[in-house]
Structures are given as C-alpha cells and as structure tokens.
Coordinates of C-alpha atoms in Angstrom, one line a residue:
X1 CA 0.3 -0.5 0.1
X2 CA 2.8 2.3 0.8
X3 CA 4.7 1.7 -2.3
X4 CA 0.8 2.5 -4.5
X5 CA 1.0 6.0 -2.4
X6 CA 4.3 6.5 -3.6
X7 CA 3.2 5.7 -7.3
X8 CA -0.1 7.6 -7.0
X9 CA 1.7 10.9 -6.1
X10 CA 3.1 10.9 -9.4
X11 CA -0.6 10.3 -11.5
X12 CA -2.7 13.5 -10.9
X13 CA -5.9 11.3 -11.2
X14 CA -5.0 8.3 -8.4
X15 CA -3.5 11.1 -6.2
X16 CA -7.2 12.8 -6.6
X17 CA -8.9 9.7 -5.9
X18 CA -6.6 9.0 -3.0
X19 CA -6.8 12.7 -1.1
X20 CA -10.6 13.4 -2.0
X21 CA -12.6 10.4 -2.9
X22 CA -15.7 12.6 -3.1
X23 CA -17.8 10.6 0.4
X24 CA -15.5 10.8 2.5
X25 CA -14.0 14.3 1.6
X26 CA -16.9 16.3 0.9
X27 CA -18.7 14.8 4.8
X28 CA -15.0 15.9 6.3
X29 CA -15.6 19.3 4.7
X30 CA -19.4 19.7 5.4
X31 CA -18.7 19.0 9.1
X32 CA -15.1 21.4 9.6
X33 CA -17.9 23.8 8.1
X34 CA -21.0 23.6 10.1
X35 CA -18.9 22.8 13.2
X36 CA -16.9 26.5 12.3
X37 CA -20.7 28.0 12.4
X38 CA -21.7 26.4 15.7
X39 CA -21.0 27.9 19.4
X40 CA -18.7 26.0 22.3
X41 CA -21.6 23.5 23.4
X42 CA -22.7 22.3 19.7
X43 CA -19.1 21.5 19.4
X44 CA -18.7 19.5 22.3
X45 CA -21.6 17.6 21.7
X46 CA -20.9 16.5 18.1
X47 CA -16.8 15.6 19.6
X48 CA -18.6 13.6 22.0
X49 CA -20.4 11.4 19.9
X50 CA -17.6 11.0 17.5
X51 CA -15.1 9.9 20.8
X52 CA -18.3 7.0 21.2
X53 CA -16.9 5.7 17.7
X54 CA -13.2 6.6 18.5
X55 CA -13.1 4.7 22.0
X56 CA -15.1 1.6 20.6
X57 CA -12.4 1.2 17.9
X58 CA -9.4 2.1 19.7
X59 CA -11.0 -0.4 22.6
X60 CA -10.4 -3.3 19.8
X61 CA -6.4 -2.5 19.7
X62 CA -3.7 -4.9 21.9
X63 CA -3.3 -1.4 24.2
X64 CA -7.1 -0.8 24.1
X65 CA -7.7 -4.0 25.8
X66 CA -6.4 -3.2 28.5
X67 CA -8.0 -0.2 29.1
X68 CA -11.8 -2.1 28.7
X69 CA -14.9 0.3 28.5
X70 CA -13.8 3.1 30.3
X71 CA -14.5 7.1 29.2
X72 CA -11.7 8.9 27.7
X73 CA -11.0 11.0 30.9
X74 CA -10.2 7.2 32.1
X75 CA -7.3 6.6 29.6
X76 CA -4.1 7.4 30.6
X77 CA -2.0 9.6 28.6
X78 CA 0.0 8.0 25.8
X79 CA 3.9 8.9 25.3
X80 CA 5.6 8.6 21.8
X81 CA 8.0 6.1 23.8
X82 CA 5.6 3.5 24.1
X83 CA 4.0 3.7 21.0
X84 CA 7.3 3.6 19.7
X85 CA 8.2 0.0 21.5
X86 CA 5.2 -1.6 20.3
X87 CA 3.7 0.4 17.3
X88 CA 1.6 -3.0 16.2
X89 CA -0.6 -2.6 19.6
X90 CA -2.2 0.4 18.4
X91 CA -3.0 -1.0 15.2
X92 CA -7.4 -1.8 14.9
X93 CA -8.0 -4.2 12.8
X94 CA -5.9 -5.1 9.5
X95 CA -3.5 -2.6 7.9
X96 CA -4.3 -4.1 4.2
X97 CA -6.0 -1.3 3.3
X98 CA -3.9 1.3 5.4
X99 CA -1.0 3.5 4.6
X100 CA 2.4 3.2 6.3
X101 CA 3.8 6.1 7.4
X102 CA 6.7 6.8 10.1
X103 CA 8.4 9.9 11.1
X104 CA 11.4 10.4 13.0
X105 CA 9.9 13.8 15.5
X106 CA 11.7 16.8 16.6
X107 CA 13.3 15.0 19.0
X108 CA 15.2 12.6 16.2
X109 CA 12.4 9.1 17.7
X110 CA 11.7 7.2 14.8
X111 CA 7.8 6.1 14.8
X112 CA 5.6 3.5 12.8
X113 CA 2.4 4.6 12.1
X114 CA -0.9 3.6 9.7
X115 CA -3.2 5.7 8.7
X116 CA -6.9 5.2 7.3
X117 CA -7.4 5.9 3.5
X118 CA -10.4 7.9 4.8
X119 CA -8.2 9.9 7.0
X120 CA -6.1 11.3 3.9
X121 CA -9.1 12.8 2.3
X122 CA -9.9 13.9 5.8
X123 CA -6.6 15.6 6.0
X124 CA -7.1 17.1 3.2
X125 CA -10.1 18.4 3.4
X126 CA -8.8 20.6 6.5
X127 CA -5.7 21.8 4.0
X128 CA -7.6 22.7 1.3
X129 CA -10.3 25.0 3.0
X130 CA -7.5 26.8 4.0
X131 CA -6.9 28.0 0.9
X132 CA -10.5 28.4 -0.6
X133 CA -10.6 31.3 2.7
X134 CA -7.9 32.7 0.5
X135 CA -9.6 32.4 -3.2
X136 CA -7.7 29.8 -4.1
X137 CA -9.0 26.1 -5.5
X138 CA -6.4 24.1 -4.2
X139 CA -7.2 21.4 -7.2
X140 CA -6.7 23.2 -10.4
X141 CA -3.9 26.3 -8.9
X142 CA -0.2 26.2 -9.7
X143 CA 1.7 25.8 -7.2
X144 CA 5.0 25.4 -5.8
X145 CA 6.8 23.5 -3.2
X146 CA 10.2 24.0 -1.4
X147 CA 10.1 22.2 1.3
X148 CA 12.1 18.6 2.2
X149 CA 11.9 16.9 -1.2
X150 CA 15.5 15.0 -1.9
X151 CA 15.4 14.4 -5.5
X152 CA 18.7 15.4 -6.7
X153 CA 22.7 14.9 -5.8
X154 CA 23.9 16.9 -2.8
X155 CA 26.9 17.8 -4.4
X156 CA 25.2 18.2 -7.7
X157 CA 24.6 22.6 -7.8
X158 CA 24.0 22.7 -11.2
X159 CA 20.1 23.3 -12.6
X160 CA 17.7 22.5 -12.6
X161 CA 16.5 22.2 -9.2
X162 CA 13.1 21.8 -9.7
X163 CA 10.6 19.2 -11.3
X164 CA 6.8 19.2 -12.5
X165 CA 4.2 17.7 -11.9
X166 CA 0.5 17.5 -12.0
X167 CA 0.2 17.9 -15.4
X168 CA 2.5 21.0 -15.3
X169 CA 0.7 22.5 -12.2
X170 CA 3.3 21.3 -9.4
X171 CA 6.7 22.7 -9.7
X172 CA 8.8 21.2 -6.5
X173 CA 12.2 22.7 -5.6
X174 CA 14.8 21.5 -3.9
X175 CA 15.8 23.2 -0.7
X176 CA 18.8 21.7 -0.3
X177 CA 20.3 23.9 -3.2
X178 CA 19.1 27.0 -2.6
X179 CA 22.8 28.7 -1.3
X180 CA 23.7 32.4 -2.4
X181 CA 24.9 31.3 -5.5
X182 CA 22.1 29.2 -6.8
X183 CA 19.3 31.8 -5.2
X184 CA 18.7 34.2 -8.9
X185 CA 18.1 31.0 -10.7
X186 CA 14.9 29.6 -7.9
X187 CA 14.2 33.3 -8.1
X188 CA 13.5 33.7 -12.4
X189 CA 12.3 29.9 -11.9
X190 CA 9.2 31.2 -9.6
X191 CA 8.8 34.7 -11.4
X192 CA 8.4 32.5 -14.4
X193 CA 6.3 29.7 -13.3
X194 CA 4.0 32.4 -11.6
X195 CA 2.6 30.1 -8.8
X196 CA -0.3 30.5 -7.0
X197 CA 1.1 29.7 -3.5
X198 CA 3.8 28.0 -2.2
X199 CA 4.2 25.8 0.2
X200 CA 7.5 25.6 1.9
X201 CA 8.9 24.6 5.3
X202 CA 9.8 27.9 7.4
X203 CA 13.3 27.3 7.2
X204 CA 13.5 27.2 3.3
X205 CA 10.9 30.3 3.2
X206 CA 13.3 32.4 5.9
X207 CA 16.2 31.5 3.0
X208 CA 14.3 32.2 -0.1
X209 CA 12.7 35.4 1.5
X210 CA 16.5 36.7 2.7
X211 CA 18.4 36.2 -0.2
X212 CA 15.4 37.8 -2.1
X213 CA 15.8 41.2 -0.2
X214 CA 19.9 40.4 -0.2
X215 CA 19.9 40.8 -4.3
X216 CA 17.8 43.5 -4.1
X217 CA 14.8 42.0 -5.7
X218 CA 11.2 40.6 -4.9
X219 CA 8.7 37.5 -6.4
X220 CA 5.3 38.1 -6.3
X221 CA 3.4 34.8 -4.7
X222 CA -0.1 35.8 -3.8
X223 CA -0.1 33.2 -0.7
X224 CA 2.3 31.1 1.0
X225 CA 1.1 28.1 2.8
X226 CA 3.5 26.9 5.4
X227 CA 3.4 24.1 8.4
X228 CA 5.6 21.3 9.6
X229 CA 7.9 24.2 11.2
X230 CA 7.6 26.7 14.0
X231 CA 6.8 29.9 11.6
X232 CA 8.9 32.9 13.8
X233 CA 6.9 36.1 13.4
X234 CA 10.0 37.9 12.0
X235 CA 9.5 35.3 8.7
X236 CA 6.2 36.9 8.0
X237 CA 7.8 39.9 7.8
X238 CA 10.2 38.5 5.4
X239 CA 7.7 37.1 3.6
X240 CA 5.7 39.9 3.0
X241 CA 8.8 42.3 2.1
X242 CA 10.2 39.5 -0.2
X243 CA 7.2 38.1 -1.6
X244 CA 4.1 40.5 -1.4
X245 CA 2.2 37.8 -0.1
X246 CA -0.4 36.4 2.3
X247 CA 0.7 33.9 4.7
X248 CA -1.3 30.8 6.2
X249 CA 0.5 28.4 8.5
X250 CA -1.3 25.8 10.1
X251 CA 0.5 22.8 12.9
X252 CA -0.7 19.1 12.9
X253 CA 1.6 15.9 13.0
X254 CA 2.4 12.6 11.7
X255 CA -0.1 10.7 14.5
X256 CA -3.0 13.3 12.8
X257 CA -4.1 14.0 16.5
X258 CA -4.3 17.8 16.4
X259 CA -4.7 20.2 13.2
X260 CA -4.4 24.6 14.4
X261 CA -4.0 27.2 11.4
X262 CA -3.1 31.5 11.5
X263 CA -4.1 33.9 9.1
X264 CA -2.4 36.1 10.8
X265 CA 0.8 36.2 14.0
X266 CA -0.2 35.4 17.1
X267 CA -3.4 34.1 17.0
X268 CA -3.9 30.7 15.8
X269 CA -7.1 28.3 16.2
X270 CA -7.4 24.5 16.1
X271 CA -10.2 23.3 13.9
X272 CA -13.2 21.6 15.2
X273 CA -14.1 18.5 14.1
X274 CA -10.9 17.1 13.0
X275 CA -9.0 15.8 16.6
X276 CA -10.4 15.9 20.8
X277 CA -7.8 18.6 22.3
X278 CA -6.3 18.9 25.5
X279 CA -4.0 21.1 27.3
X280 CA -2.0 20.3 29.5
X281 CA 0.2 23.0 32.0
X282 CA 3.8 22.9 31.3
X283 CA 5.1 26.1 32.1
X284 CA 4.9 29.8 32.2
X285 CA 6.9 32.8 30.9
X286 CA 6.7 36.8 31.5
X287 CA 4.1 37.5 28.9
X288 CA 2.3 33.9 28.5
X289 CA 1.5 30.3 29.6
X290 CA 3.3 27.2 27.5
X291 CA 0.9 23.7 27.6
X292 CA 1.4 20.4 25.5
X293 CA -0.7 19.5 23.0
X294 CA -1.9 16.0 23.9
X295 CA -4.5 14.9 21.1
X296 CA -7.4 11.7 20.2
X297 CA -7.5 11.2 16.8
X298 CA -11.1 11.4 15.8
X299 CA -11.2 10.0 11.8
X300 CA -8.0 7.4 11.2
X301 CA -9.6 4.1 11.5
X302 CA -6.4 2.5 11.2
X303 CA -4.7 3.5 14.6
X304 CA -6.8 5.8 16.4
X305 CA -4.3 7.2 19.3
X306 CA -6.3 8.2 22.6
X307 CA -4.8 11.1 24.4
X308 CA -1.5 10.7 22.9
X309 CA 0.8 13.4 24.2
X310 CA 2.6 15.2 21.6
X311 CA 5.1 17.0 22.8
X312 CA 4.6 20.1 21.2
X313 CA 4.0 23.0 23.2
X314 CA 1.4 26.3 22.0
X315 CA 1.2 29.5 24.0
X316 CA -1.7 31.0 25.8
X317 CA -2.3 33.9 27.0
X318 CA -1.4 34.6 31.0
X319 CA -3.7 33.3 33.6
X320 CA -6.8 31.5 31.9
X321 CA -9.2 29.6 33.3
X322 CA -10.5 25.9 32.8
X323 CA -13.7 27.6 30.2
X324 CA -11.1 29.6 28.4
X325 CA -8.9 27.0 27.5
X326 CA -11.8 24.4 26.7
X327 CA -12.5 27.5 24.0
X328 CA -9.1 27.1 22.4
X329 CA -9.3 23.4 22.4
X330 CA -12.7 23.3 20.2
X331 CA -11.2 26.2 18.3
X332 CA -14.1 28.7 19.7
X333 CA -11.5 30.7 20.8
X334 CA -7.7 31.7 19.3
X335 CA -3.9 31.1 20.7
X336 CA -0.7 33.1 20.4
X337 CA 1.2 30.3 18.7
X338 CA 3.8 27.3 19.3
X339 CA 6.3 27.2 21.3
X340 CA 8.4 23.9 20.1
X341 CA 9.2 22.7 17.0
X342 CA 11.1 25.2 15.3
X343 CA 13.3 23.1 12.5
X344 CA 16.5 22.3 13.1
X345 CA 18.5 22.5 10.4
X346 CA 22.2 22.1 9.0
X347 CA 24.7 24.6 7.5
X348 CA 26.6 22.9 4.5
X349 CA 29.8 24.3 3.4
X350 CA 27.9 26.2 0.8
X351 CA 25.8 28.2 3.5
X352 CA 22.5 26.0 2.3
X353 CA 20.3 25.0 5.2
X354 CA 19.9 21.1 4.7
X355 CA 16.3 20.6 6.6
X356 CA 13.9 17.8 6.5
X357 CA 16.6 15.6 8.2
X358 CA 14.2 13.7 10.3
X359 CA 14.0 11.5 8.0
X360 CA 17.4 9.8 7.9
X361 CA 16.1 7.3 10.4
X362 CA 13.1 5.9 8.4
X363 CA 13.4 1.9 7.4
X364 CA 15.8 1.7 10.3
X365 CA 13.8 -0.3 13.0
X366 CA 17.2 -0.9 15.3
X367 CA 17.8 3.0 15.8
X368 CA 16.0 4.2 19.3
X369 CA 17.2 7.7 18.6
X370 CA 19.6 9.6 17.1
X371 CA 21.2 13.0 17.0
X372 CA 23.1 15.3 14.5
X373 CA 25.6 17.3 16.3
X374 CA 27.8 19.8 13.5
X375 CA 31.2 20.6 14.4
X376 CA 31.9 22.4 11.3
X377 CA 30.5 23.1 8.2
X378 CA 32.3 20.5 7.0
X379 CA 32.2 18.0 9.8
X380 CA 29.2 16.3 11.3
X381 CA 29.1 13.9 13.9
X382 CA 25.8 11.8 14.3
X383 CA 24.8 10.2 17.5
X384 CA 22.9 7.1 17.6
X385 CA 21.6 4.9 20.3
X386 CA 20.6 1.4 18.8
X387 CA 18.7 -1.3 19.7
X388 CA 19.3 -4.7 20.0
X389 CA 19.2 -6.0 16.2
X390 CA 21.8 -3.3 15.3
X391 CA 24.5 -4.1 13.1
X392 CA 27.0 -3.2 10.7
X393 CA 24.0 -3.9 7.9
X394 CA 22.2 -0.9 10.3
X395 CA 25.5 1.5 10.1
X396 CA 25.9 1.4 6.5
X397 CA 22.3 2.1 5.6
X398 CA 22.2 5.0 7.8
X399 CA 25.3 5.6 6.3
X400 CA 23.8 5.5 2.9
X401 CA 21.3 7.6 4.1
X402 CA 23.1 10.2 5.6
X403 CA 25.4 10.5 2.0
X404 CA 22.0 10.9 0.3
X405 CA 21.4 14.1 2.4
X406 CA 24.8 15.7 3.1
X407 CA 27.4 16.7 -0.3
X408 CA 30.5 14.7 -0.3
X409 CA 32.8 17.9 1.1
X410 CA 30.7 16.9 4.3
X411 CA 32.6 14.5 6.5
X412 CA 30.5 11.9 8.9
X413 CA 31.3 10.1 12.2
X414 CA 28.4 8.0 13.4
X415 CA 29.1 7.1 17.0
X416 CA 26.5 4.6 19.1
X417 CA 25.9 6.0 22.6
X418 CA 23.7 5.3 26.0
X419 CA 22.6 8.5 25.7
X420 CA 22.1 11.3 23.8
X421 CA 23.2 14.8 24.5
X422 CA 20.6 17.6 26.6
X423 CA 19.7 20.8 27.1
X424 CA 19.4 22.7 30.3
X425 CA 16.0 22.1 30.1
X426 CA 16.0 18.8 30.0
X427 CA 15.2 18.5 26.0
X428 CA 17.0 16.3 23.6
X429 CA 17.3 18.4 20.6
X430 CA 17.8 16.7 16.8
X431 CA 20.3 19.0 15.7
X432 CA 23.4 20.8 17.9
X433 CA 25.1 23.0 15.4
X434 CA 28.4 24.7 17.1
X435 CA 28.8 26.3 14.1
X436 CA 27.2 29.7 13.6

C-alpha cells in the first residue's frame, strides 16, 4: 500500500482520488464548515458523540483491550515512547488497506504509523479549506513547493533544482540546493512559473526571502502555505517584504491528533471536528503560559491514538481559567502560537540550510534515537542510541541515508552512545550546531 500511495503521487487522477474521494472528503468539509458556525456547546456535543465511536474502535486494539470500556478521561496519557516500543499494539483491524507512514519526530525518535484511507481525505479537506479561504482552488491552482523533498544529488549544484508534476501545475523545488549562489536561479524560475501559492517549510521560506531581499529583488506570490515547523514572527515580515504575500500557517503532526491554523500572527485556532484536544500545563513565561498539546484521533480508524502526548508546546495568554482553555481546545478562541518544533537544520559548506533531516532514520527499526552534532560546516557527528539488533548492515544503511542528504564535502562519523545530549531544561534536540 505504501508503494501504491507513492506511485499515486505521480499520477494526477490517482492522487486526486486517493486524497479527495468524494464521499468522505465532502463529509469532512461539511463537518468542518458546520462546526465553525456553531458555538462551544454544539462543538463539544459533536466531539463527544464522535469519541464514542473512536473509543469503541480503539478498544479493539491490543493496547485498548487493556483499558476495557472506559470514558476518555480514564485512559492514561500516551507517550511517543510507548507507541515506538510496540506500534502494532495500536493498530485496529487489518492494515492491508491502510497506508504506512513513519516519522523521526523533533526528538529524532522514529515512529511507525498507519493511516486509514479515509483519514487521508480528511487531512486534505482540512488543508484545502485554508486555501479556499484565500480564494484559491486547491484542485487546479499552480503551486510551487519548497519543503524537504530530496530528488537531486546534494553535491550537484548545476540547475535545474526543480521538477514538475500534476500536469505542469506543480513545481517541486529542492531546498537542499538553495544557497546565495543559486538563489537567482530559484527566483527566475519562480517568476516564470507564477505560482498561485508556495508551500514551504518556514526555514526554507526564511532562506528564500532573505536571499531575495539581500540581492535587491522581489517576487510576487499571492499566498504562502507554511507547515511542519514553527513559523517565527520575523519570517512573516520577511515573506511580506520579499513576496508581497498573505501567509497561512498550520500546525499538525504525522500522528494526526491535532490541527491548528493561522491567518495572522499571534492568532492560531484548533480546527473543530478534526481531533479531540487537551492542554497540559507546561510552565510559564513572562508574557504567556505554555501548554503541551494532547490529542485524540477522530478520523484515523487504522491507528486510533488516544490521549497522545505530542510533546509540542503552545503559547496561550497568561492566567486563563478552565473555560477559556476549553474554548481554545474546541477552536472557539485563539492561542498565541506554537513554541516548540522550530525546525532544526545543518549548514552546508556552501551556506545552504539542510532541512527535513528527521527522516534520516526511516527504514531503520533498530535506531532508537539519533542526534546530529555539527562541529563545523564540513564535519558532522551522528550519535545513535541503538536497539539490540543494530549491526553493521544497519550502520551501512544509515550511512547511505546520510550520503543521500549531505554533500560529499561534508565528513560524517557515526558513534553509538547510551544517551543523547540534553539541554539544561532537559530537552533532547535532534540537531546541535556548534557552528554559526
């Protein structure tokens, strides 16, 4: 199924059918649209009815059978480590018609996941409504993509740095090759392509806009769709100055347990009907409080995760009471933004930001955790906490993954360790840069 899904991405009609099957896609769009017109009580009632079905489905998993028939609040919080240890225990029914996925996560902890076909359509419905709100038809719009795709040798700096798909309506650009030297080529190609929107990682957006402004130019891109990393406020300003665009930012995860969006800075809202969201207190700062996002899937029937601790922190106004937090969880009120998950990157010898590196552990079941330490622009050290079956073949596969992402001018050494480096606050960053 994973191979079929990958092939479908290259075929317009197949990808459109997979992502937008009429019945469930339209149902999800209707649910989102209707709930957005409802008040808090109606949103809570709909979510509770949906949770009855979700908990029934989850109770049939190996993990859920230990819980028995319990209300949501009686289920314990679920950690990433627990899912990593035995991902099959969270699968409901057969996975033959589910799409496998995996994620390295911001801490470098790889997870195996399964998504039902219906949940793919729900995800697409959530994304599409953001674009529709800005007057863009997501089925037909010309779009450029500057995210973490890798389709060209990282040592090859001869253009083109892009490829086309969706019958010429999509242009996917390599962020690995965006440097001060190649920036004019990117700018010329984007200007010629004239995308209606640009889908980006925030770190790629920052690099593009900074280079455009440094070289005295400006592009015209009506809308930027940002995701997968924290979008700093300064980057919104850069995008406006360099692209003259409106910025849409959205927050989600591979586990599909929460979805939030923003059309302007310091104003994010969870999408009602997408997931059941809880907020756990996680400390305070001078101007805001921090809460960890805990989510329960409402649509992924293949792997219904219940009360899943994302590890992601959001900023909310100081001193809110329980009712105000409930309003935030159901999208009736906004929060200030996402604190964690600002994408970490490695700086190449040419000055490019190499991103999307959380995927380096894909296919390596015996890598429990990994961490990248950049000693200089030419030298990387990769720390690996290995499982019991990690061997020479595992390390060879890891080195192959590393060579596919990093240019030949960077040397890489892999060290097996018992534990990774932590910050003073106890966090374990995936990338530590010791170079400016």
